[in-house]
Each structure stands twice: as C-alpha cells, then as structure tokens.
Amino acid sequence: MTTITDIMRTSAVIPVLVIDDAATARPLAEALVAGGLKVLEVTLRTPAALEAIAEMKKVPGAIVGAGTVVNPDQFKQAVDAGAEFIVSPGLTERLAKPIIASGVPFLPGIANAADIMIGLDLGLTNFKFFPAEANGGLKALKALAAPFYQCSFCPTGGITETSAPEWLSFKPVLCVGGSWVTPKGATMGEVEAIARAASGLRG
C-alpha cells in the first residue's frame, strides 16, 4: 500500500478543497490533475463531501483523500466513499488507533511538541502543521522540527502561492496544503493554470 510519505512527495501542493456541490467535483479534479496536482484533500465540511470524494476517484491519476476527519465514524464514512488517505486537524488516540490499524495513510494535525510526542508514541512521523501561519509560521516549525529530526511535515493554513516556496525550501517540509489553487469563481481553465504553477513550486 502507498505510504503517507509517498503521497506527500507526489505533489508540492495538496489542494484543500471545500466542495458544496458534488457535480463540480469531477471537473475540478480533472483540472487539478491536468495541472500536475494529483493529491486532492476533500474536507468533510459540507454535506457534499463524501459524494465529491467518490466522484473525484473516477479521475485517472487522482489520489483522493478526506480532510477534517475528527472521529472514527467520519473515518469509516470517508473510506467507504473511497478516500485513499486521511487528514485530521488534530491528533487523538481515539481517532488515530483505528486509522493506523487499518493501514490507510494518515496525516494528523499537530500544533506543538506535545502533539508530536503523542504521534511518535503511536508510531507516526508525518504530520500536518496546522494552522501553520497562526501557529507562528515557518520560524515556529523550524523550532519544532529541530528536536523531532525524524519527522516530516505538511504545513497548512494561511499558506499562499507567494509564501509556499519558502516553506518548501525547508527540508522537513515534503509538501504544503493550500486553498489558493481553487479560488472562488475561477474557471476550470484558470484552476488548471494555477495548479500548473503550484506544481512547479518545489523547483
């Protein structure tokens, strides 16, 4: 099975998607994949999210995961919808243990050293640093990453096309999460162009 490390290394940017209408999901996934962003995180923040995951899974090359997963029931629903990886905003043992036991790639959110230590106790070394900018930005992550040298990160929250390259230049950062790649009102052609620019940010 693909690991979360493999998924994080696939694209420099993981689009964080809030989808209100499942009918838009497949065309959106097609545009993002065509632009070079294959890893797609559909947040479970809307009633359409689970159907959107199933629709995006139909797009060749798309690696579709569920984000904003906060409890085991949501995890099961996401996997039943076809989610290939799970992202959570925080880390609890109640959520983590069934995901780890299932073997589904898991990217839990962390904000401090205690969170990382809980993750390490569970055998995890890949984390989402969230909310990245509100938690002190790159300076804070560099301070956290120093004692936890074995860990890799996907900073998410407040990151922009302008700030992403600086984050990506820090070795423990394998990718960043961003919502800027799907601006409101953008055409699919515009989304593809933004995705293409984002996919080249790692250099």
Short mmCIF file of C-alpha atoms in Angstrom, two decimals:
data_model
loop_
_atom_site.label_atom_id
_atom_site.label_comp_id
_atom_site.label_asym_id
_atom_site.label_seq_id
_atom_site.Cartn_x
_atom_site.Cartn_y
_atom_site.Cartn_z
CA MET A 1 0.00 0.00 0.00
CA THR A 2 1.12 3.56 -0.69
CA THR A 3 2.50 5.31 2.36
CA ILE A 4 1.69 8.81 3.55
CA THR A 5 5.30 9.74 2.77
CA ASP A 6 4.83 8.68 -0.87
CA ILE A 7 1.62 10.71 -1.07
CA MET A 8 3.26 13.80 0.44
CA ARG A 9 6.14 13.57 -2.05
CA THR A 10 3.81 13.27 -5.05
CA SER A 11 2.91 16.98 -5.30
CA ALA A 12 4.45 20.12 -3.82
CA VAL A 13 0.98 21.39 -3.01
CA ILE A 14 -2.06 19.48 -1.77
CA PRO A 15 -5.21 21.43 -2.62
CA VAL A 16 -7.50 21.73 0.40
CA LEU A 17 -10.98 21.55 -1.11
CA VAL A 18 -14.31 22.61 0.35
CA ILE A 19 -16.95 21.35 -2.09
CA ASP A 20 -20.56 22.48 -1.83
CA ASP A 21 -21.85 20.79 -4.99
CA ALA A 22 -20.72 17.26 -5.84
CA ALA A 23 -21.48 17.93 -9.52
CA THR A 24 -18.42 20.21 -9.63
CA ALA A 25 -16.09 17.65 -8.06
CA ARG A 26 -15.06 15.63 -11.10
CA PRO A 27 -14.34 18.62 -13.41
CA LEU A 28 -12.37 20.23 -10.58
CA ALA A 29 -10.31 17.08 -10.05
CA GLU A 30 -9.67 16.83 -13.79
CA ALA A 31 -8.39 20.43 -13.90
CA LEU A 32 -6.13 19.96 -10.86
CA VAL A 33 -4.66 16.68 -12.11
CA ALA A 34 -4.12 18.15 -15.58
CA GLY A 35 -2.20 20.96 -13.89
CA GLY A 36 0.03 18.47 -12.10
CA LEU A 37 -1.60 18.33 -8.66
CA LYS A 38 -2.64 14.70 -8.23
CA VAL A 39 -3.14 14.60 -4.46
CA LEU A 40 -6.50 16.10 -3.50
CA GLU A 41 -7.84 16.64 0.02
CA VAL A 42 -11.62 16.94 0.22
CA THR A 43 -12.58 18.38 3.59
CA LEU A 44 -15.57 16.89 5.38
CA ARG A 45 -17.04 20.33 5.99
CA THR A 46 -20.04 20.09 3.67
CA PRO A 47 -22.87 17.61 3.05
CA ALA A 48 -21.49 17.05 -0.48
CA ALA A 49 -18.00 15.99 0.65
CA LEU A 50 -18.40 12.22 0.65
CA GLU A 51 -20.09 12.19 -2.75
CA ALA A 52 -17.38 14.53 -4.02
CA ILE A 53 -14.70 12.06 -2.94
CA ALA A 54 -16.44 9.28 -4.87
CA GLU A 55 -16.71 11.49 -7.98
CA MET A 56 -13.07 12.62 -7.84
CA LYS A 57 -11.94 9.00 -7.55
CA LYS A 58 -13.20 8.48 -11.12
CA VAL A 59 -10.49 10.79 -12.47
CA PRO A 60 -7.42 8.89 -13.73
CA GLY A 61 -4.31 9.80 -11.76
CA ALA A 62 -6.14 11.45 -8.88
CA ILE A 63 -5.17 10.43 -5.33
CA VAL A 64 -8.17 11.48 -3.27
CA GLY A 65 -8.23 11.80 0.49
CA ALA A 66 -10.56 13.09 3.17
CA GLY A 67 -9.66 16.05 5.37
CA THR A 68 -11.17 17.50 8.56
CA VAL A 69 -11.72 13.95 9.85
CA VAL A 70 -12.28 14.28 13.60
CA ASN A 71 -13.75 10.95 14.76
CA PRO A 72 -13.77 7.23 13.88
CA ASP A 73 -17.25 7.40 12.33
CA GLN A 74 -16.10 10.02 9.83
CA PHE A 75 -13.04 7.91 9.08
CA LYS A 76 -15.24 4.92 8.21
CA GLN A 77 -17.55 7.07 6.06
CA ALA A 78 -14.57 8.55 4.21
CA VAL A 79 -13.05 5.14 3.46
CA ASP A 80 -16.43 3.81 2.32
CA ALA A 81 -16.60 6.77 -0.09
CA GLY A 82 -13.20 5.79 -1.49
CA ALA A 83 -10.77 8.05 0.39
CA GLU A 84 -7.19 6.86 -0.10
CA PHE A 85 -5.72 8.83 2.78
CA ILE A 86 -6.97 10.63 5.88
CA VAL A 87 -6.09 14.10 7.15
CA SER A 88 -7.19 15.40 10.55
CA PRO A 89 -6.89 18.89 12.05
CA GLY A 90 -5.58 17.46 15.33
CA LEU A 91 -4.43 14.21 16.90
CA THR A 92 -6.22 11.99 19.41
CA GLU A 93 -5.62 8.35 20.19
CA ARG A 94 -9.33 7.58 19.69
CA LEU A 95 -9.10 8.74 16.09
CA ALA A 96 -5.57 7.59 15.33
CA LYS A 97 -5.69 3.99 16.54
CA PRO A 98 -8.36 2.67 14.14
CA ILE A 99 -6.79 4.51 11.21
CA ILE A 100 -3.33 3.14 11.99
CA ALA A 101 -4.76 -0.37 12.45
CA SER A 102 -6.47 -0.15 9.04
CA GLY A 103 -3.24 0.71 7.22
CA VAL A 104 -4.85 3.71 5.49
CA PRO A 105 -2.25 6.51 5.11
CA PHE A 106 -2.81 9.08 7.86
CA LEU A 107 -1.69 12.71 8.20
CA PRO A 108 -2.74 14.05 11.61
CA GLY A 109 -2.59 17.70 12.55
CA ILE A 110 -0.14 18.91 15.18
CA ALA A 111 0.46 22.34 16.68
CA ASN A 112 3.11 21.77 19.34
CA ALA A 113 5.73 19.42 20.79
CA ALA A 114 3.21 17.51 22.91
CA ASP A 115 1.14 16.67 19.82
CA ILE A 116 4.23 15.35 18.02
CA MET A 117 5.21 13.24 21.03
CA ILE A 118 1.74 11.66 21.08
CA GLY A 119 2.16 10.90 17.39
CA LEU A 120 5.60 9.38 17.88
CA ASP A 121 4.21 7.18 20.67
CA LEU A 122 1.68 5.90 18.12
CA GLY A 123 4.40 5.21 15.55
CA LEU A 124 3.68 8.26 13.37
CA THR A 125 6.36 10.52 11.89
CA ASN A 126 4.41 12.51 9.26
CA PHE A 127 2.29 15.41 10.42
CA LYS A 128 0.24 18.35 9.21
CA PHE A 129 1.43 21.54 10.92
CA PHE A 130 -1.86 23.34 11.44
CA PRO A 131 -2.82 26.15 11.42
CA ALA A 132 0.62 26.96 10.09
CA GLU A 133 0.72 30.74 9.94
CA ALA A 134 -1.41 31.26 13.06
CA ASN A 135 0.93 28.95 14.97
CA GLY A 136 3.98 31.09 14.32
CA GLY A 137 4.77 30.27 10.72
CA LEU A 138 7.98 28.80 9.38
CA LYS A 139 10.02 30.10 12.33
CA ALA A 140 7.86 28.06 14.71
CA LEU A 141 8.05 24.92 12.58
CA LYS A 142 11.84 25.16 12.38
CA ALA A 143 11.99 25.35 16.17
CA LEU A 144 9.69 22.31 16.49
CA ALA A 145 11.43 20.28 13.80
CA ALA A 146 14.86 20.57 15.44
CA PRO A 147 14.27 18.13 18.32
CA PHE A 148 12.00 15.96 16.17
CA TYR A 149 14.51 15.42 13.37
CA GLN A 150 12.85 12.16 12.27
CA CYS A 151 9.57 13.88 11.37
CA SER A 152 8.24 15.32 8.13
CA PHE A 153 5.55 17.96 7.75
CA CYS A 154 2.81 19.34 5.53
CA PRO A 155 2.16 22.90 6.76
CA THR A 156 -1.42 24.00 6.11
CA GLY A 157 -3.35 27.14 7.00
CA GLY A 158 -2.64 30.61 5.70
CA ILE A 159 -0.07 29.50 3.14
CA THR A 160 -0.16 31.30 -0.21
CA GLU A 161 1.46 30.94 -3.61
CA THR A 162 3.89 33.66 -2.51
CA SER A 163 4.87 32.07 0.81
CA ALA A 164 4.82 28.42 -0.30
CA PRO A 165 8.34 28.34 -1.84
CA GLU A 166 9.93 29.42 1.44
CA TRP A 167 8.10 26.66 3.32
CA LEU A 168 9.04 24.10 0.67
CA SER A 169 12.72 25.04 0.87
CA PHE A 170 12.81 23.72 4.46
CA LYS A 171 13.88 20.07 4.15
CA PRO A 172 11.41 18.51 6.65
CA VAL A 173 8.54 20.04 4.64
CA LEU A 174 7.53 17.50 1.99
CA CYS A 175 4.55 19.49 0.73
CA VAL A 176 2.16 22.25 1.76
CA GLY A 177 -1.62 22.37 1.92
CA GLY A 178 -3.31 25.26 0.18
CA SER A 179 -6.73 26.54 -0.80
CA TRP A 180 -5.41 29.26 -3.12
CA VAL A 181 -5.34 26.85 -6.08
CA THR A 182 -9.14 26.85 -6.31
CA PRO A 183 -10.25 30.48 -5.92
CA LYS A 184 -13.97 31.18 -5.84
CA GLY A 185 -15.40 31.90 -9.26
CA ALA A 186 -12.41 30.54 -11.18
CA THR A 187 -13.00 28.63 -14.41
CA MET A 188 -11.59 25.12 -14.77
CA GLY A 189 -9.05 26.51 -17.21
CA GLU A 190 -7.91 29.02 -14.62
CA VAL A 191 -7.72 26.31 -11.94
CA GLU A 192 -5.56 24.18 -14.24
CA ALA A 193 -3.20 27.12 -14.83
CA ILE A 194 -2.92 27.87 -11.11
CA ALA A 195 -2.33 24.16 -10.42
CA ARG A 196 0.42 24.04 -13.02
CA ALA A 197 2.17 26.98 -11.37
CA ALA A 198 1.74 25.40 -7.93
CA SER A 199 3.07 22.02 -9.06
CA GLY A 200 6.36 23.67 -10.03
CA LEU A 201 6.92 25.49 -6.74
CA ARG A 202 9.29 22.90 -5.33
CA GLY A 203 11.64 23.55 -8.24
#
